[in-house]
Amino acid sequence: MSDSVVMVLRMTATSDFRLDLTHRPRRMRRTSALRALANETDLHVHNLIQPIFVIDGDGALEPIESMPGISRLTIPLLVEECRQLLALGIPAVALFPKLDDSLKSDDGREALNPGTLVLRAIRAIKAAVPDMAVITDLALDPYTVHGHDGLFDARAGDLINDATVEILAEMAVLAAEAGVDFVAPSDMMDGRVGAIRVALDENGFEKTSIMAYSAKFASAFYGPFRDAVGSASSAGTHHLDKRTYQLNPGNRREALIEVALDEAEGADVLMVKPAGPYLDIIREVREETELPLAAYQVSGEYAQLQAAAANGWLDLERCRDESLLAIRRAGADMILTYFARAYAESVQG
Ligand code: PBG
């Protein structure tokens, strides 16, 4: 131990001891004016996308127990919500339909019904609040009894990749016809972005964008979402095993392969999901591509902050803002977050 270190250890707070330092980084943290000048990362309301769960009918909203503050909305309530979100400065919503069990089947054929709930929701928003950008998932999980994102071969215990992609491409065309701004394939099948691009273009929808769930991990943090859309009800658990298509949480290089393929196949926006536990992946993707990058702060990330705050263990607003800022710092341009509305309200003044 050097003499000076030994001396520091002996010093008391009132000492006149002075380090001979050239660099004192704390000088730039001294006042809020200096901290503002040196600030590196901003979070804006216009970076945020509000995911919304949609139900049929014209009844009351349905609160989701594992996601305090979030409810399933009927189409009339959804339209009013979009009006308010746009007034708050939130530019986009991502829609997730929760269907009646009677509409679910083994092959998810309701997804191709031109009158299905999510398509009616898109049309209603675009008619009443045309400036709101609308994003819809392309995946079969809301429509299948087994809750998987595609056609499930029970004997092989796996999804049928190419036949699923064919259905996703048809879903994309239906959503584009309804006026959606982004289709967002969330299924992780191989080759789906390219097939969706071709199907959209062949049908005259070259202006419809693709937000690709590119690096989507097989995460346990999706639990509350699966309650919200009822995609695990038949299995009686939300621990649905999607490891043959979603990424291994330990795999960084494999995530970069998926991202590169989606970019080459024509994605307009790339996505990393979940966000908080995968900040390193967001950073690496940011450095690999010039495309806009989205990150999805998923249901379990939302639920864990809500639960801790409900117990008085964390300050909800401060942890919320810090979690979103960290996702921006990692390199995300836009963030899908269940906190979007609450954040926008908190900065309204
Ligand atoms: C469906 C889908 C999921 C989420 C978004 N789209 C769940 C899943 O893959 O099982 C999760 C979102 C969340 O947890 O908030 N493909």
Coordinates of C-alpha atoms and ligand atoms in Angstrom, one line a residue:
M1 CA 0.0 0.0 0.0
S2 CA 1.4 3.4 -0.9
D3 CA 2.0 6.0 1.7
S4 CA -0.7 8.3 0.4
V5 CA -3.4 5.5 0.6
V6 CA -2.4 4.7 4.1
M7 CA -2.8 8.3 5.0
V8 CA -6.2 8.6 3.4
L9 CA -7.4 5.7 5.5
R10 CA -6.4 7.5 8.6
M11 CA -8.1 10.8 7.8
T12 CA -11.3 12.0 9.3
A13 CA -14.0 14.0 7.6
T14 CA -12.7 17.3 9.2
S15 CA -9.2 16.8 8.0
D16 CA -7.3 19.3 5.9
F17 CA -5.9 16.6 3.9
R18 CA -5.8 17.3 0.1
L19 CA -5.2 14.9 -2.7
D20 CA -3.1 16.3 -5.5
L21 CA -5.5 15.5 -8.2
T22 CA -5.5 16.6 -11.8
H23 CA -8.9 15.0 -12.5
R24 CA -12.0 15.6 -10.3
P25 CA -14.9 14.3 -12.3
R26 CA -17.3 15.3 -9.5
R27 CA -16.8 19.0 -10.5
M28 CA -19.2 18.4 -13.4
R29 CA -21.8 17.0 -10.9
R30 CA -21.7 19.9 -8.6
T31 CA -24.9 21.8 -9.5
S32 CA -28.0 20.8 -11.5
A33 CA -27.0 23.3 -14.2
L34 CA -23.7 21.5 -14.7
R35 CA -25.3 18.1 -14.5
A36 CA -27.8 19.2 -17.2
L37 CA -25.0 20.4 -19.5
A38 CA -23.2 17.1 -19.2
N39 CA -26.3 14.9 -19.6
E40 CA -25.8 12.2 -22.2
T41 CA -29.2 10.4 -22.5
D42 CA -32.7 11.7 -22.8
L43 CA -36.1 10.0 -22.5
H44 CA -38.9 11.6 -24.4
V45 CA -42.6 10.8 -24.5
H46 CA -42.2 10.5 -28.3
N47 CA -39.9 7.5 -27.8
L48 CA -42.6 5.5 -26.2
I49 CA -45.1 3.0 -27.6
Q50 CA -48.1 1.9 -25.4
P51 CA -49.0 -1.8 -25.7
I52 CA -52.8 -2.3 -25.3
F53 CA -54.9 -5.5 -24.8
V54 CA -58.1 -5.5 -26.7
I55 CA -61.4 -7.4 -26.0
D56 CA -64.6 -7.6 -27.9
G57 CA -68.0 -6.2 -27.0
D58 CA -69.0 -2.9 -25.5
G59 CA -68.7 -3.8 -21.8
A60 CA -66.5 -2.5 -19.1
L61 CA -62.7 -2.7 -19.1
E62 CA -61.1 -5.7 -17.5
P63 CA -58.2 -5.0 -15.1
I64 CA -55.3 -7.4 -15.4
E65 CA -54.4 -8.6 -11.9
S66 CA -50.7 -9.2 -12.5
M67 CA -50.3 -5.9 -14.3
P68 CA -51.7 -3.2 -11.9
G69 CA -52.9 -0.1 -13.8
I70 CA -53.3 -2.1 -17.1
S71 CA -56.7 -3.3 -18.4
R72 CA -58.1 -5.0 -21.4
L73 CA -60.1 -2.4 -23.4
T74 CA -63.1 -2.8 -25.7
I75 CA -62.8 -1.1 -29.1
P76 CA -64.8 2.0 -28.0
L77 CA -62.6 2.4 -24.9
L78 CA -59.5 1.7 -27.1
V79 CA -60.4 4.5 -29.5
E80 CA -60.8 7.0 -26.6
E81 CA -57.5 5.8 -25.0
C82 CA -55.7 6.4 -28.3
R83 CA -57.1 9.9 -28.4
Q84 CA -55.8 10.6 -25.0
L85 CA -52.4 9.0 -25.6
L86 CA -51.9 11.0 -28.7
A87 CA -52.8 14.2 -26.8
L88 CA -50.2 13.2 -24.2
G89 CA -47.6 12.9 -27.1
I90 CA -47.4 9.1 -27.4
P91 CA -47.1 8.4 -31.1
A92 CA -47.9 4.7 -31.3
V93 CA -49.8 1.8 -29.8
A94 CA -49.2 -1.9 -30.1
L95 CA -52.4 -4.0 -30.1
F96 CA -52.8 -7.4 -28.6
P97 CA -56.2 -9.1 -28.9
K98 CA -57.6 -11.3 -26.1
L99 CA -60.1 -13.7 -27.8
D100 CA -62.9 -15.6 -26.4
D101 CA -61.8 -19.3 -26.0
S102 CA -64.5 -20.3 -28.4
L103 CA -62.6 -18.6 -31.2
K104 CA -59.4 -20.5 -30.5
S105 CA -58.5 -23.5 -32.5
D106 CA -55.5 -25.8 -33.1
D107 CA -54.5 -24.0 -36.2
G108 CA -55.5 -20.5 -35.1
R109 CA -57.6 -20.0 -38.2
E110 CA -59.4 -17.0 -36.6
A111 CA -56.3 -15.0 -37.3
L112 CA -57.3 -15.0 -41.0
N113 CA -60.9 -14.0 -40.4
P114 CA -61.2 -10.5 -42.1
G115 CA -63.6 -9.5 -39.3
T116 CA -61.4 -10.7 -36.4
L117 CA -61.1 -8.4 -33.4
V118 CA -57.7 -6.9 -34.0
L119 CA -58.5 -5.9 -37.5
R120 CA -61.7 -4.2 -36.3
A121 CA -59.6 -2.4 -33.7
I122 CA -57.1 -1.2 -36.3
R123 CA -59.9 0.2 -38.5
A124 CA -61.6 1.9 -35.6
I125 CA -58.4 3.7 -34.5
K126 CA -57.5 4.7 -38.0
A127 CA -61.1 6.1 -38.6
A128 CA -61.2 8.1 -35.4
V129 CA -57.5 8.9 -34.6
P130 CA -55.7 8.6 -37.9
D131 CA -52.5 10.2 -36.6
M132 CA -51.9 7.5 -34.1
A133 CA -49.4 5.0 -35.4
V134 CA -50.7 1.4 -35.0
I135 CA -48.6 -1.7 -34.6
T136 CA -49.9 -5.3 -34.6
D137 CA -48.2 -8.5 -33.7
L138 CA -48.0 -11.2 -36.3
A139 CA -48.1 -14.5 -34.3
L140 CA -50.7 -17.1 -33.7
D141 CA -50.6 -17.3 -29.9
P142 CA -53.8 -15.3 -29.3
Y143 CA -55.6 -17.6 -31.7
T144 CA -54.4 -21.1 -30.9
V145 CA -55.6 -23.4 -28.1
H146 CA -52.1 -24.5 -27.3
G147 CA -50.8 -20.9 -27.1
H148 CA -47.9 -21.3 -29.4
D149 CA -47.0 -18.7 -31.9
G150 CA -47.5 -20.9 -35.0
L151 CA -48.8 -24.2 -36.2
F152 CA -47.8 -26.9 -33.7
D153 CA -46.9 -30.4 -34.7
A154 CA -47.7 -32.2 -31.4
R155 CA -46.0 -35.4 -32.5
A156 CA -42.7 -33.6 -33.2
G157 CA -43.3 -31.2 -30.3
D158 CA -42.3 -28.3 -32.5
L159 CA -43.7 -25.6 -34.7
I160 CA -44.0 -26.1 -38.5
N161 CA -41.8 -23.2 -39.7
D162 CA -42.7 -22.6 -43.3
A163 CA -46.5 -23.3 -43.1
T164 CA -46.6 -20.8 -40.2
V165 CA -44.8 -18.2 -42.2
E166 CA -47.3 -18.6 -45.0
I167 CA -50.1 -17.7 -42.5
L168 CA -48.1 -14.8 -41.0
A169 CA -47.8 -13.3 -44.5
E170 CA -51.5 -13.5 -45.0
M171 CA -52.1 -11.9 -41.6
A172 CA -49.7 -9.1 -42.6
V173 CA -51.8 -8.4 -45.8
L174 CA -55.0 -8.3 -43.8
A175 CA -53.5 -5.9 -41.2
A176 CA -52.2 -3.7 -44.0
E177 CA -55.7 -3.6 -45.6
A178 CA -57.1 -2.5 -42.3
G179 CA -54.6 0.4 -42.2
V180 CA -51.9 -0.7 -39.8
D181 CA -48.6 1.3 -39.9
F182 CA -46.4 -1.6 -38.7
V183 CA -46.8 -5.3 -38.7
A184 CA -44.6 -6.8 -36.0
P185 CA -43.7 -10.5 -36.5
S186 CA -43.2 -11.8 -32.9
D187 CA -43.1 -15.5 -33.8
M188 CA -39.3 -16.0 -34.4
M189 CA -39.9 -18.3 -37.4
D190 CA -37.1 -18.4 -39.9
G191 CA -37.5 -16.4 -43.0
R192 CA -40.7 -14.6 -42.0
V193 CA -39.6 -11.0 -42.5
G194 CA -38.7 -11.6 -46.1
A195 CA -41.9 -13.5 -46.8
I196 CA -44.0 -10.8 -45.2
R197 CA -42.2 -8.1 -47.2
V198 CA -42.9 -9.9 -50.5
A199 CA -46.5 -10.5 -49.6
L200 CA -47.1 -6.9 -48.6
D201 CA -45.4 -5.6 -51.8
E202 CA -47.2 -8.0 -54.1
N203 CA -50.5 -6.8 -52.7
G204 CA -49.7 -3.1 -53.1
F205 CA -48.7 -2.4 -49.5
E206 CA -45.2 -1.3 -50.1
K207 CA -45.8 1.6 -47.6
T208 CA -46.6 -0.8 -44.7
S209 CA -43.6 -1.1 -42.4
I210 CA -42.2 -4.2 -40.6
M211 CA -41.1 -3.9 -37.0
A212 CA -39.3 -7.2 -36.5
Y213 CA -39.1 -8.9 -33.1
S214 CA -35.5 -9.8 -34.1
A215 CA -33.8 -10.8 -30.9
K216 CA -36.7 -12.2 -28.9
F217 CA -35.6 -14.4 -26.0
A218 CA -37.4 -17.4 -24.5
S219 CA -38.0 -15.4 -21.3
A220 CA -39.8 -16.1 -18.1
F221 CA -40.6 -12.3 -18.0
Y222 CA -43.6 -12.8 -20.4
G223 CA -45.7 -14.4 -17.7
P224 CA -48.2 -11.6 -17.0
F225 CA -48.7 -11.0 -20.7
R226 CA -49.7 -14.6 -21.2
D227 CA -52.3 -14.1 -18.5
A228 CA -53.4 -10.9 -20.2
V229 CA -54.1 -12.5 -23.6
G230 CA -55.0 -15.8 -22.1
S231 CA -52.5 -17.6 -24.4
A232 CA -51.6 -20.1 -21.7
S233 CA -55.0 -20.8 -20.2
S234 CA -55.4 -24.1 -21.9
A235 CA -52.0 -25.3 -20.7
G236 CA -53.0 -24.1 -17.2
T237 CA -49.7 -22.3 -16.8
H238 CA -47.8 -19.4 -18.3
H239 CA -44.6 -21.4 -18.4
L240 CA -45.2 -22.3 -22.1
D241 CA -42.0 -23.7 -23.5
K242 CA -41.0 -21.7 -26.7
R243 CA -37.3 -22.6 -26.7
T244 CA -37.4 -24.2 -30.2
Y245 CA -38.1 -20.8 -31.7
Q246 CA -37.3 -18.0 -29.2
L247 CA -33.6 -17.3 -28.3
N248 CA -31.6 -18.9 -25.5
P249 CA -31.2 -16.2 -22.9
G250 CA -27.5 -17.0 -22.8
N251 CA -26.8 -16.5 -26.5
R252 CA -25.4 -13.2 -27.6
R253 CA -23.9 -14.1 -31.0
E254 CA -27.1 -16.0 -32.0
A255 CA -29.1 -12.8 -31.3
L256 CA -26.8 -10.9 -33.7
I257 CA -27.4 -13.5 -36.4
E258 CA -31.1 -13.1 -36.1
V259 CA -30.8 -9.3 -36.3
A260 CA -28.6 -9.5 -39.4
L261 CA -31.1 -11.8 -41.1
D262 CA -34.1 -9.5 -40.3
E263 CA -32.2 -6.5 -41.6
A264 CA -31.2 -8.3 -44.8
E265 CA -34.8 -9.6 -45.3
G266 CA -36.1 -6.0 -45.2
A267 CA -37.1 -5.1 -41.7
D268 CA -37.7 -1.4 -41.1
V269 CA -37.2 -1.5 -37.4
L270 CA -35.4 -4.1 -35.3
M271 CA -36.4 -5.1 -31.8
V272 CA -34.8 -6.6 -28.7
K273 CA -37.1 -8.2 -26.2
P274 CA -37.2 -8.2 -23.1
A275 CA -35.3 -5.0 -22.5
G276 CA -34.0 -4.5 -19.0
P277 CA -32.3 -8.0 -18.6
Y278 CA -30.9 -7.7 -22.1
L279 CA -29.3 -4.2 -22.2
D280 CA -26.1 -5.7 -23.5
I281 CA -27.9 -7.1 -26.5
I282 CA -29.5 -3.7 -27.2
R283 CA -26.1 -2.1 -27.1
E284 CA -24.5 -4.7 -29.4
V285 CA -27.4 -4.5 -31.9
R286 CA -27.1 -0.7 -31.8
E287 CA -23.5 -1.0 -32.8
E288 CA -24.2 -3.5 -35.6
T289 CA -26.9 -1.6 -37.5
E290 CA -28.0 1.8 -38.6
L291 CA -31.7 0.9 -38.6
P292 CA -34.1 2.3 -35.9
L293 CA -34.0 0.0 -32.9
A294 CA -36.9 -0.8 -30.6
A295 CA -36.8 -2.5 -27.2
Y296 CA -39.7 -4.1 -25.4
Q297 CA -39.9 -3.6 -21.7
V298 CA -42.1 -6.6 -21.2
S299 CA -45.0 -7.5 -18.8
G300 CA -42.8 -9.1 -16.2
E301 CA -40.4 -6.1 -16.0
Y302 CA -43.5 -4.0 -15.4
A303 CA -45.0 -6.4 -12.9
Q304 CA -41.8 -6.6 -10.8
L305 CA -41.6 -2.9 -10.3
Q306 CA -45.3 -2.6 -9.5
A307 CA -45.1 -5.4 -7.0
A308 CA -42.1 -4.0 -5.2
A309 CA -43.7 -0.6 -5.1
A310 CA -46.9 -2.0 -3.8
N311 CA -45.0 -3.4 -0.9
G312 CA -43.3 0.0 -0.3
W313 CA -39.9 -1.4 -1.2
L314 CA -39.2 0.7 -4.3
D315 CA -40.2 4.2 -5.4
L316 CA -42.3 3.3 -8.5
E317 CA -41.9 6.6 -10.5
R318 CA -38.1 6.8 -9.9
C319 CA -37.5 3.2 -10.7
R320 CA -39.8 3.4 -13.8
D321 CA -37.9 6.4 -15.1
E322 CA -34.5 4.9 -14.4
S323 CA -35.5 1.6 -16.1
L324 CA -36.6 3.5 -19.2
L325 CA -33.6 5.8 -19.3
A326 CA -31.3 2.7 -19.0
I327 CA -32.9 1.2 -22.1
R328 CA -32.4 4.5 -24.0
R329 CA -28.8 4.6 -22.8
A330 CA -28.2 1.1 -24.0
G331 CA -29.1 2.3 -27.5
A332 CA -32.9 1.9 -28.1
D333 CA -34.6 4.6 -30.1
M334 CA -38.1 3.6 -29.2
I335 CA -39.4 1.6 -26.2
L336 CA -42.6 -0.5 -26.0
T337 CA -43.6 -0.1 -22.3
Y338 CA -46.7 -0.5 -20.2
F339 CA -45.5 2.6 -18.4
A340 CA -45.9 4.8 -21.5
R341 CA -49.1 6.5 -20.4
A342 CA -48.1 7.0 -16.8
Y343 CA -44.7 8.4 -17.9
A344 CA -46.4 10.8 -20.3
E345 CA -48.8 11.9 -17.5
S346 CA -45.9 12.4 -15.1
V347 CA -44.0 14.8 -17.4
Q348 CA -47.2 16.7 -18.5
G349 CA -46.5 19.5 -15.9
Ligands
PBG1 C1 -46.6 -13.2 -28.6 C2 -46.0 -12.1 -27.8 C3 -45.5 -12.3 -26.5 C4 -45.2 -11.0 -26.0 C5 -45.4 -10.1 -27.1 N1 -45.9 -10.9 -28.2 C6 -45.5 -13.4 -25.5 C7 -44.8 -14.7 -25.9 O1 -44.0 -14.7 -26.9 O2 -45.0 -15.7 -25.3 C8 -44.7 -10.7 -24.6 C9 -44.9 -9.3 -24.2 C10 -44.9 -9.1 -22.7 O3 -44.6 -9.9 -21.9 O4 -45.2 -7.9 -22.4 N2 -45.8 -13.7 -29.6

